[in-house]
PDB file of N, CA and C in Angstrom:
ATOM      1  N   MET A  21       1.828  19.276 -19.746  1.00  0.00           N
ATOM      2  CA  MET A  21       2.223  18.137 -18.930  1.00  0.00           C
ATOM      3  C   MET A  21       2.223  16.898 -19.827  1.00  0.00           C
ATOM      4  N   SER A  22       3.304  16.162 -19.774  1.00  0.00           N
ATOM      5  CA  SER A  22       3.402  14.961 -20.607  1.00  0.00           C
ATOM      6  C   SER A  22       2.580  13.818 -20.016  1.00  0.00           C
ATOM      7  N   ILE A  23       2.263  12.848 -20.844  1.00  0.00           N
ATOM      8  CA  ILE A  23       1.484  11.694 -20.405  1.00  0.00           C
ATOM      9  C   ILE A  23       2.252  10.884 -19.363  1.00  0.00           C
ATOM     10  N   VAL A  24       3.566  10.869 -19.448  1.00  0.00           N
ATOM     11  CA  VAL A  24       4.382  10.132 -18.478  1.00  0.00           C
ATOM     12  C   VAL A  24       4.265  10.769 -17.096  1.00  0.00           C
ATOM     13  N   ILE A  25       4.390  12.073 -17.028  1.00  0.00           N
ATOM     14  CA  ILE A  25       4.276  12.771 -15.745  1.00  0.00           C
ATOM     15  C   ILE A  25       2.855  12.649 -15.199  1.00  0.00           C
ATOM     16  N   PHE A  26       1.862  12.813 -16.066  1.00  0.00           N
ATOM     17  CA  PHE A  26       0.475  12.699 -15.634  1.00  0.00           C
ATOM     18  C   PHE A  26       0.185  11.304 -15.079  1.00  0.00           C
ATOM     19  N   SER A  27       0.619  10.270 -15.777  1.00  0.00           N
ATOM     20  CA  SER A  27       0.365   8.905 -15.298  1.00  0.00           C
ATOM     21  C   SER A  27       1.126   8.626 -14.006  1.00  0.00           C
ATOM     22  N   GLY A  28       2.295   9.216 -13.843  1.00  0.00           N
ATOM     23  CA  GLY A  28       3.039   9.067 -12.593  1.00  0.00           C
ATOM     24  C   GLY A  28       2.315   9.705 -11.422  1.00  0.00           C
ATOM     25  N   ILE A  29       1.745  10.864 -11.648  1.00  0.00           N
ATOM     26  CA  ILE A  29       0.981  11.544 -10.598  1.00  0.00           C
ATOM     27  C   ILE A  29      -0.258  10.734 -10.233  1.00  0.00           C
ATOM     28  N   VAL A  30      -0.949  10.213 -11.242  1.00  0.00           N
ATOM     29  CA  VAL A  30      -2.131   9.381 -10.994  1.00  0.00           C
ATOM     30  C   VAL A  30      -1.743   8.134 -10.197  1.00  0.00           C
ATOM     31  N   ALA A  31      -0.650   7.490 -10.567  1.00  0.00           N
ATOM     32  CA  ALA A  31      -0.191   6.299  -9.845  1.00  0.00           C
ATOM     33  C   ALA A  31       0.136   6.632  -8.395  1.00  0.00           C
ATOM     34  N   PHE A  32       0.792   7.750  -8.178  1.00  0.00           N
ATOM     35  CA  PHE A  32       1.151   8.166  -6.823  1.00  0.00           C
ATOM     36  C   PHE A  32      -0.095   8.380  -5.969  1.00  0.00           C
ATOM     37  N   ILE A  33      -1.060   9.101  -6.509  1.00  0.00           N
ATOM     38  CA  ILE A  33      -2.284   9.410  -5.760  1.00  0.00           C
ATOM     39  C   ILE A  33      -3.100   8.152  -5.491  1.00  0.00           C
ATOM     40  N   THR A  34      -3.279   7.321  -6.507  1.00  0.00           N
ATOM     41  CA  THR A  34      -4.105   6.126  -6.320  1.00  0.00           C
ATOM     42  C   THR A  34      -3.452   5.092  -5.416  1.00  0.00           C
ATOM     43  N   SER A  35      -2.134   5.072  -5.341  1.00  0.00           N
ATOM     44  CA  SER A  35      -1.464   4.159  -4.408  1.00  0.00           C
ATOM     45  C   SER A  35      -1.835   4.488  -2.971  1.00  0.00           C
ATOM     46  N   PHE A  36      -1.970   5.756  -2.684  1.00  0.00           N
ATOM     47  CA  PHE A  36      -2.317   6.184  -1.339  1.00  0.00           C
ATOM     48  C   PHE A  36      -3.813   6.061  -1.088  1.00  0.00           C
ATOM     49  N   ILE A  37      -4.594   6.563  -2.021  1.00  0.00           N
ATOM     50  CA  ILE A  37      -6.044   6.593  -1.842  1.00  0.00           C
ATOM     51  C   ILE A  37      -6.651   5.195  -1.868  1.00  0.00           C
ATOM     52  N   GLY A  38      -6.034   4.271  -2.580  1.00  0.00           N
ATOM     53  CA  GLY A  38      -6.598   2.941  -2.746  1.00  0.00           C
ATOM     54  C   GLY A  38      -6.930   2.218  -1.458  1.00  0.00           C
ATOM     55  N   LEU A  39      -6.049   2.249  -0.493  1.00  0.00           N
ATOM     56  CA  LEU A  39      -6.267   1.533   0.765  1.00  0.00           C
ATOM     57  C   LEU A  39      -6.599   2.456   1.933  1.00  0.00           C
ATOM     58  N   LEU A  40      -6.609   3.756   1.702  1.00  0.00           N
ATOM     59  CA  LEU A  40      -6.902   4.706   2.771  1.00  0.00           C
ATOM     60  C   LEU A  40      -8.273   4.483   3.415  1.00  0.00           C
ATOM     61  N   PRO A  41      -9.341   4.245   2.652  1.00  0.00           N
ATOM     62  CA  PRO A  41     -10.635   3.993   3.302  1.00  0.00           C
ATOM     63  C   PRO A  41     -10.605   2.768   4.222  1.00  0.00           C
ATOM     64  N   GLN A  42      -9.827   1.767   3.856  1.00  0.00           N
ATOM     65  CA  GLN A  42      -9.733   0.579   4.696  1.00  0.00           C
ATOM     66  C   GLN A  42      -9.005   0.879   6.001  1.00  0.00           C
ATOM     67  N   ILE A  43      -7.986   1.722   5.945  1.00  0.00           N
ATOM     68  CA  ILE A  43      -7.277   2.113   7.163  1.00  0.00           C
ATOM     69  C   ILE A  43      -8.224   2.865   8.093  1.00  0.00           C
ATOM     70  N   VAL A  44      -8.966   3.818   7.538  1.00  0.00           N
ATOM     71  CA  VAL A  44      -9.911   4.602   8.343  1.00  0.00           C
ATOM     72  C   VAL A  44     -10.962   3.692   8.965  1.00  0.00           C
ATOM     73  N   LYS A  45     -11.521   2.787   8.167  1.00  0.00           N
ATOM     74  CA  LYS A  45     -12.544   1.869   8.679  1.00  0.00           C
ATOM     75  C   LYS A  45     -11.979   0.967   9.773  1.00  0.00           C
ATOM     76  N   SER A  46     -10.779   0.458   9.574  1.00  0.00           N
ATOM     77  CA  SER A  46     -10.161  -0.425  10.571  1.00  0.00           C
ATOM     78  C   SER A  46      -9.900   0.307  11.882  1.00  0.00           C
ATOM     79  N   LEU A  47      -9.476   1.556  11.792  1.00  0.00           N
ATOM     80  CA  LEU A  47      -9.235   2.339  13.002  1.00  0.00           C
ATOM     81  C   LEU A  47     -10.541   2.669  13.723  1.00  0.00           C
ATOM     82  N   LYS A  48     -11.600   2.976  12.960  1.00  0.00           N
ATOM     83  CA  LYS A  48     -12.894   3.306  13.564  1.00  0.00           C
ATOM     84  C   LYS A  48     -13.536   2.095  14.229  1.00  0.00           C
ATOM     85  N   THR A  49     -13.546   0.977  13.523  1.00  0.00           N
ATOM     86  CA  THR A  49     -14.253  -0.210  14.017  1.00  0.00           C
ATOM     87  C   THR A  49     -13.380  -1.107  14.885  1.00  0.00           C
ATOM     88  N   LYS A  50     -12.077  -0.874  14.841  1.00  0.00           N
ATOM     89  CA  LYS A  50     -11.111  -1.728  15.540  1.00  0.00           C
ATOM     90  C   LYS A  50     -11.310  -3.197  15.146  1.00  0.00           C
ATOM     91  N   SER A  51     -11.591  -3.385  13.866  1.00  0.00           N
ATOM     92  CA  SER A  51     -11.809  -4.727  13.335  1.00  0.00           C
ATOM     93  C   SER A  51     -11.134  -4.863  11.973  1.00  0.00           C
ATOM     94  N   THR A  52     -10.439  -5.971  11.793  1.00  0.00           N
ATOM     95  CA  THR A  52      -9.812  -6.269  10.504  1.00  0.00           C
ATOM     96  C   THR A  52     -10.099  -7.706  10.080  1.00  0.00           C
ATOM     97  N   GLU A  53     -11.125  -8.297  10.655  1.00  0.00           N
ATOM     98  CA  GLU A  53     -11.427  -9.701  10.378  1.00  0.00           C
ATOM     99  C   GLU A  53     -11.712  -9.966   8.909  1.00  0.00           C
ATOM    100  N   ASP A  54     -12.276  -9.002   8.204  1.00  0.00           N
ATOM    101  CA  ASP A  54     -12.609  -9.206   6.798  1.00  0.00           C
ATOM    102  C   ASP A  54     -11.425  -8.996   5.860  1.00  0.00           C
ATOM    103  N   LEU A  55     -10.301  -8.565   6.387  1.00  0.00           N
ATOM    104  CA  LEU A  55      -9.114  -8.363   5.558  1.00  0.00           C
ATOM    105  C   LEU A  55      -8.311  -9.656   5.462  1.00  0.00           C
ATOM    106  N   SER A  56      -7.860  -9.952   4.273  1.00  0.00           N
ATOM    107  CA  SER A  56      -7.025 -11.129   4.064  1.00  0.00           C
ATOM    108  C   SER A  56      -5.562 -10.769   4.313  1.00  0.00           C
ATOM    109  N   MET A  57      -4.932 -11.470   5.242  1.00  0.00           N
ATOM    110  CA  MET A  57      -3.509 -11.230   5.509  1.00  0.00           C
ATOM    111  C   MET A  57      -2.678 -11.549   4.264  1.00  0.00           C
ATOM    112  N   MET A  58      -3.075 -12.589   3.536  1.00  0.00           N
ATOM    113  CA  MET A  58      -2.349 -12.960   2.320  1.00  0.00           C
ATOM    114  C   MET A  58      -2.384 -11.825   1.295  1.00  0.00           C
ATOM    115  N   MET A  59      -3.521 -11.165   1.150  1.00  0.00           N
ATOM    116  CA  MET A  59      -3.634 -10.047   0.224  1.00  0.00           C
ATOM    117  C   MET A  59      -2.743  -8.890   0.664  1.00  0.00           C
ATOM    118  N   LEU A  60      -2.721  -8.612   1.954  1.00  0.00           N
ATOM    119  CA  LEU A  60      -1.900  -7.512   2.462  1.00  0.00           C
ATOM    120  C   LEU A  60      -0.413  -7.794   2.276  1.00  0.00           C
ATOM    121  N   VAL A  61      -0.006  -9.017   2.563  1.00  0.00           N
ATOM    122  CA  VAL A  61       1.403  -9.396   2.384  1.00  0.00           C
ATOM    123  C   VAL A  61       1.761  -9.348   0.897  1.00  0.00           C
ATOM    124  N   ASN A  62       0.854  -9.806   0.043  1.00  0.00           N
ATOM    125  CA  ASN A  62       1.089  -9.755  -1.398  1.00  0.00           C
ATOM    126  C   ASN A  62       1.259  -8.310  -1.864  1.00  0.00           C
ATOM    127  N   TYR A  63       0.424  -7.406  -1.380  1.00  0.00           N
ATOM    128  CA  TYR A  63       0.513  -5.989  -1.734  1.00  0.00           C
ATOM    129  C   TYR A  63       1.858  -5.415  -1.276  1.00  0.00           C
ATOM    130  N   LEU A  64       2.287  -5.803  -0.082  1.00  0.00           N
ATOM    131  CA  LEU A  64       3.562  -5.334   0.455  1.00  0.00           C
ATOM    132  C   LEU A  64       4.729  -5.834  -0.397  1.00  0.00           C
ATOM    133  N   VAL A  65       4.733  -7.120  -0.729  1.00  0.00           N
ATOM    134  CA  VAL A  65       5.814  -7.698  -1.536  1.00  0.00           C
ATOM    135  C   VAL A  65       5.821  -7.084  -2.937  1.00  0.00           C
ATOM    136  N   CYS A  66       4.645  -6.895  -3.506  1.00  0.00           N
ATOM    137  CA  CYS A  66       4.541  -6.280  -4.831  1.00  0.00           C
ATOM    138  C   CYS A  66       5.100  -4.856  -4.812  1.00  0.00           C
ATOM    139  N   SER A  67       4.740  -4.088  -3.806  1.00  0.00           N
ATOM    140  CA  SER A  67       5.262  -2.719  -3.687  1.00  0.00           C
ATOM    141  C   SER A  67       6.775  -2.723  -3.530  1.00  0.00           C
ATOM    142  N   LEU A  68       7.280  -3.643  -2.732  1.00  0.00           N
ATOM    143  CA  LEU A  68       8.728  -3.743  -2.534  1.00  0.00           C
ATOM    144  C   LEU A  68       9.437  -4.077  -3.849  1.00  0.00           C
ATOM    145  N   ALA A  69       8.879  -5.005  -4.603  1.00  0.00           N
ATOM    146  CA  ALA A  69       9.476  -5.365  -5.896  1.00  0.00           C
ATOM    147  C   ALA A  69       9.475  -4.172  -6.854  1.00  0.00           C
ATOM    148  N   TRP A  70       8.392  -3.413  -6.868  1.00  0.00           N
ATOM    149  CA  TRP A  70       8.331  -2.233  -7.728  1.00  0.00           C
ATOM    150  C   TRP A  70       9.307  -1.147  -7.270  1.00  0.00           C
ATOM    151  N   ILE A  71       9.516  -1.033  -5.964  1.00  0.00           N
ATOM    152  CA  ILE A  71      10.500  -0.069  -5.451  1.00  0.00           C
ATOM    153  C   ILE A  71      11.892  -0.439  -5.944  1.00  0.00           C
ATOM    154  N   ILE A  72      12.217  -1.712  -5.873  1.00  0.00           N
ATOM    155  CA  ILE A  72      13.525  -2.176  -6.359  1.00  0.00           C
ATOM    156  C   ILE A  72      13.660  -1.892  -7.852  1.00  0.00           C
ATOM    157  N   TYR A  73      12.623  -2.209  -8.603  1.00  0.00           N
ATOM    158  CA  TYR A  73      12.643  -1.953 -10.045  1.00  0.00           C
ATOM    159  C   TYR A  73      12.756  -0.452 -10.329  1.00  0.00           C
ATOM    160  N   GLY A  74      11.927   0.342  -9.672  1.00  0.00           N
ATOM    161  CA  GLY A  74      11.946   1.784  -9.893  1.00  0.00           C
ATOM    162  C   GLY A  74      13.280   2.414  -9.530  1.00  0.00           C
ATOM    163  N   SER A  75      13.890   1.923  -8.462  1.00  0.00           N
ATOM    164  CA  SER A  75      15.203   2.434  -8.056  1.00  0.00           C
ATOM    165  C   SER A  75      16.273   2.063  -9.074  1.00  0.00           C
ATOM    166  N   SER A  76      16.200   0.846  -9.580  1.00  0.00           N
ATOM    167  CA  SER A  76      17.225   0.396 -10.526  1.00  0.00           C
ATOM    168  C   SER A  76      17.094   1.071 -11.888  1.00  0.00           C
ATOM    169  N   THR A  77      15.901   1.551 -12.220  1.00  0.00           N
ATOM    170  CA  THR A  77      15.705   2.250 -13.493  1.00  0.00           C
ATOM    171  C   THR A  77      15.624   3.764 -13.320  1.00  0.00           C
ATOM    172  N   ASN A  78      15.872   4.225 -12.103  1.00  0.00           N
ATOM    173  CA  ASN A  78      15.815   5.658 -11.788  1.00  0.00           C
ATOM    174  C   ASN A  78      14.466   6.281 -12.143  1.00  0.00           C
ATOM    175  N   SER A  79      13.405   5.552 -11.851  1.00  0.00           N
ATOM    176  CA  SER A  79      12.055   6.050 -12.120  1.00  0.00           C
ATOM    177  C   SER A  79      11.455   6.590 -10.825  1.00  0.00           C
ATOM    178  N   PHE A  80      11.399   7.900 -10.733  1.00  0.00           N
ATOM    179  CA  PHE A  80      10.892   8.546  -9.525  1.00  0.00           C
ATOM    180  C   PHE A  80       9.462   8.137  -9.222  1.00  0.00           C
ATOM    181  N   PHE A  81       8.597   8.158 -10.239  1.00  0.00           N
ATOM    182  CA  PHE A  81       7.186   7.880  -9.998  1.00  0.00           C
ATOM    183  C   PHE A  81       6.938   6.426  -9.619  1.00  0.00           C
ATOM    184  N   VAL A  82       7.632   5.498 -10.241  1.00  0.00           N
ATOM    185  CA  VAL A  82       7.476   4.086  -9.871  1.00  0.00           C
ATOM    186  C   VAL A  82       7.924   3.892  -8.428  1.00  0.00           C
ATOM    187  N   THR A  83       9.055   4.451  -8.091  1.00  0.00           N
ATOM    188  CA  THR A  83       9.586   4.294  -6.737  1.00  0.00           C
ATOM    189  C   THR A  83       8.703   4.990  -5.709  1.00  0.00           C
ATOM    190  N   SER A  84       8.384   6.250  -5.923  1.00  0.00           N
ATOM    191  CA  SER A  84       7.649   7.013  -4.908  1.00  0.00           C
ATOM    192  C   SER A  84       6.232   6.492  -4.696  1.00  0.00           C
ATOM    193  N   SER A  85       5.533   6.140  -5.760  1.00  0.00           N
ATOM    194  CA  SER A  85       4.167   5.648  -5.580  1.00  0.00           C
ATOM    195  C   SER A  85       4.159   4.316  -4.848  1.00  0.00           C
ATOM    196  N   ASN A  86       5.173   3.510  -5.051  1.00  0.00           N
ATOM    197  CA  ASN A  86       5.216   2.220  -4.372  1.00  0.00           C
ATOM    198  C   ASN A  86       5.763   2.319  -2.954  1.00  0.00           C
ATOM    199  N   VAL A  87       6.523   3.351  -2.647  1.00  0.00           N
ATOM    200  CA  VAL A  87       6.892   3.599  -1.248  1.00  0.00           C
ATOM    201  C   VAL A  87       5.621   3.894  -0.456  1.00  0.00           C
ATOM    202  N   VAL A  88       4.738   4.687  -1.046  1.00  0.00           N
ATOM    203  CA  VAL A  88       3.453   4.966  -0.403  1.00  0.00           C
ATOM    204  C   VAL A  88       2.667   3.668  -0.228  1.00  0.00           C
ATOM    205  N   GLY A  89       2.610   2.854  -1.272  1.00  0.00           N
ATOM    206  CA  GLY A  89       1.914   1.569  -1.188  1.00  0.00           C
ATOM    207  C   GLY A  89       2.501   0.657  -0.133  1.00  0.00           C
ATOM    208  N   LEU A  90       3.817   0.665  -0.014  1.00  0.00           N
ATOM    209  CA  LEU A  90       4.497  -0.151   0.993  1.00  0.00           C
ATOM    210  C   LEU A  90       4.122   0.303   2.402  1.00  0.00           C
ATOM    211  N   ILE A  91       4.128   1.598   2.632  1.00  0.00           N
ATOM    212  CA  ILE A  91       3.779   2.141   3.949  1.00  0.00           C
ATOM    213  C   ILE A  91       2.330   1.819   4.301  1.00  0.00           C
ATOM    214  N   VAL A  92       1.436   2.022   3.351  1.00  0.00           N
ATOM    215  CA  VAL A  92       0.014   1.770   3.594  1.00  0.00           C
ATOM    216  C   VAL A  92      -0.233   0.290   3.871  1.00  0.00           C
ATOM    217  N   SER A  93       0.367  -0.583   3.082  1.00  0.00           N
ATOM    218  CA  SER A  93       0.156  -2.019   3.303  1.00  0.00           C
ATOM    219  C   SER A  93       0.779  -2.463   4.622  1.00  0.00           C
ATOM    220  N   PHE A  94       1.926  -1.909   4.976  1.00  0.00           N
ATOM    221  CA  PHE A  94       2.557  -2.245   6.250  1.00  0.00           C
ATOM    222  C   PHE A  94       1.675  -1.796   7.417  1.00  0.00           C
ATOM    223  N   LEU A  95       1.093  -0.616   7.299  1.00  0.00           N
ATOM    224  CA  LEU A  95       0.190  -0.120   8.339  1.00  0.00           C
ATOM    225  C   LEU A  95      -1.021  -1.039   8.494  1.00  0.00           C
ATOM    226  N   LEU A  96      -1.586  -1.481   7.379  1.00  0.00           N
ATOM    227  CA  LEU A  96      -2.730  -2.393   7.455  1.00  0.00           C
ATOM    228  C   LEU A  96      -2.341  -3.745   8.058  1.00  0.00           C
ATOM    229  N   ILE A  97      -1.139  -4.211   7.770  1.00  0.00           N
ATOM    230  CA  ILE A  97      -0.670  -5.463   8.384  1.00  0.00           C
ATOM    231  C   ILE A  97      -0.549  -5.287   9.895  1.00  0.00           C
ATOM    232  N   LEU A  98      -0.026  -4.141  10.326  1.00  0.00           N
ATOM    233  CA  LEU A  98       0.063  -3.871  11.767  1.00  0.00           C
ATOM    234  C   LEU A  98      -1.321  -3.825  12.404  1.00  0.00           C
ATOM    235  N   LEU A  99      -2.271  -3.177  11.741  1.00  0.00           N
ATOM    236  CA  LEU A  99      -3.639  -3.124  12.262  1.00  0.00           C
ATOM    237  C   LEU A  99      -4.260  -4.518  12.297  1.00  0.00           C
ATOM    238  N   LYS A 100      -3.996  -5.304  11.281  1.00  0.00           N
ATOM    239  CA  LYS A 100      -4.511  -6.675  11.243  1.00  0.00           C
ATOM    240  C   LYS A 100      -3.968  -7.466  12.428  1.00  0.00           C
ATOM    241  N   ARG A 101      -2.684  -7.346  12.690  1.00  0.00           N
ATOM    242  CA  ARG A 101      -2.064  -8.062  13.814  1.00  0.00           C
ATOM    243  C   ARG A 101      -2.618  -7.572  15.151  1.00  0.00           C
ATOM    244  N   ARG A 102      -2.933  -6.296  15.234  1.00  0.00           N
ATOM    245  CA  ARG A 102      -3.414  -5.726  16.492  1.00  0.00           C
ATOM    246  C   ARG A 102      -4.872  -6.087  16.779  1.00  0.00           C
ATOM    247  N   TYR A 103      -5.722  -5.996  15.758  1.00  0.00           N
ATOM    248  CA  TYR A 103      -7.158  -6.128  15.979  1.00  0.00           C
ATOM    249  C   TYR A 103      -7.725  -7.521  15.715  1.00  0.00           C
ATOM    250  N   ASP A 104      -7.047  -8.337  14.956  1.00  0.00           N
ATOM    251  CA  ASP A 104      -7.598  -9.642  14.587  1.00  0.00           C
ATOM    252  C   ASP A 104      -7.040 -10.717  15.509  1.00  0.00           C
ATOM    253  N   ALA A 105      -7.905 -11.306  16.307  1.00  0.00           N
ATOM    254  CA  ALA A 105      -7.491 -12.318  17.286  1.00  0.00           C
ATOM    255  C   ALA A 105      -6.867 -13.532  16.610  1.00  0.00           C
ATOM    256  N   ARG A 106      -7.252 -13.821  15.361  1.00  0.00           N
ATOM    257  CA  ARG A 106      -6.694 -14.978  14.659  1.00  0.00           C
ATOM    258  C   ARG A 106      -5.216 -14.807  14.351  1.00  0.00           C
ATOM    259  N   CYS A 107      -4.719 -13.568  14.343  1.00  0.00           N
ATOM    260  CA  CYS A 107      -3.313 -13.314  14.027  1.00  0.00           C
ATOM    261  C   CYS A 107      -2.435 -13.303  15.269  1.00  0.00           C
ATOM    262  N   ASN A 108      -3.018 -13.350  16.434  1.00  0.00           N
ATOM    263  CA  ASN A 108      -2.250 -13.273  17.684  1.00  0.00           C
ATOM    264  C   ASN A 108      -2.000 -14.637  18.269  1.00  0.00           C
TER     265      ASN A 108
END
């Protein structure tokens, strides 16, 4: 396995695993008060920019790992809007 493929797999896995504990905690506690909306929006915009870059360079791993990041950050934004009274 080449270093490029290995690093792509690591990026893909860590994009998903990175925020997964926060999603689980938010669903269990029904609380997102400690989450920064600015951080979540920044993560979403960053993932979107990487998707555009990865698509334009035909990089499967850049694109796919950031699609996962985009979905996860979007889900956390939805949870933030649902559970945090300050966002409503």
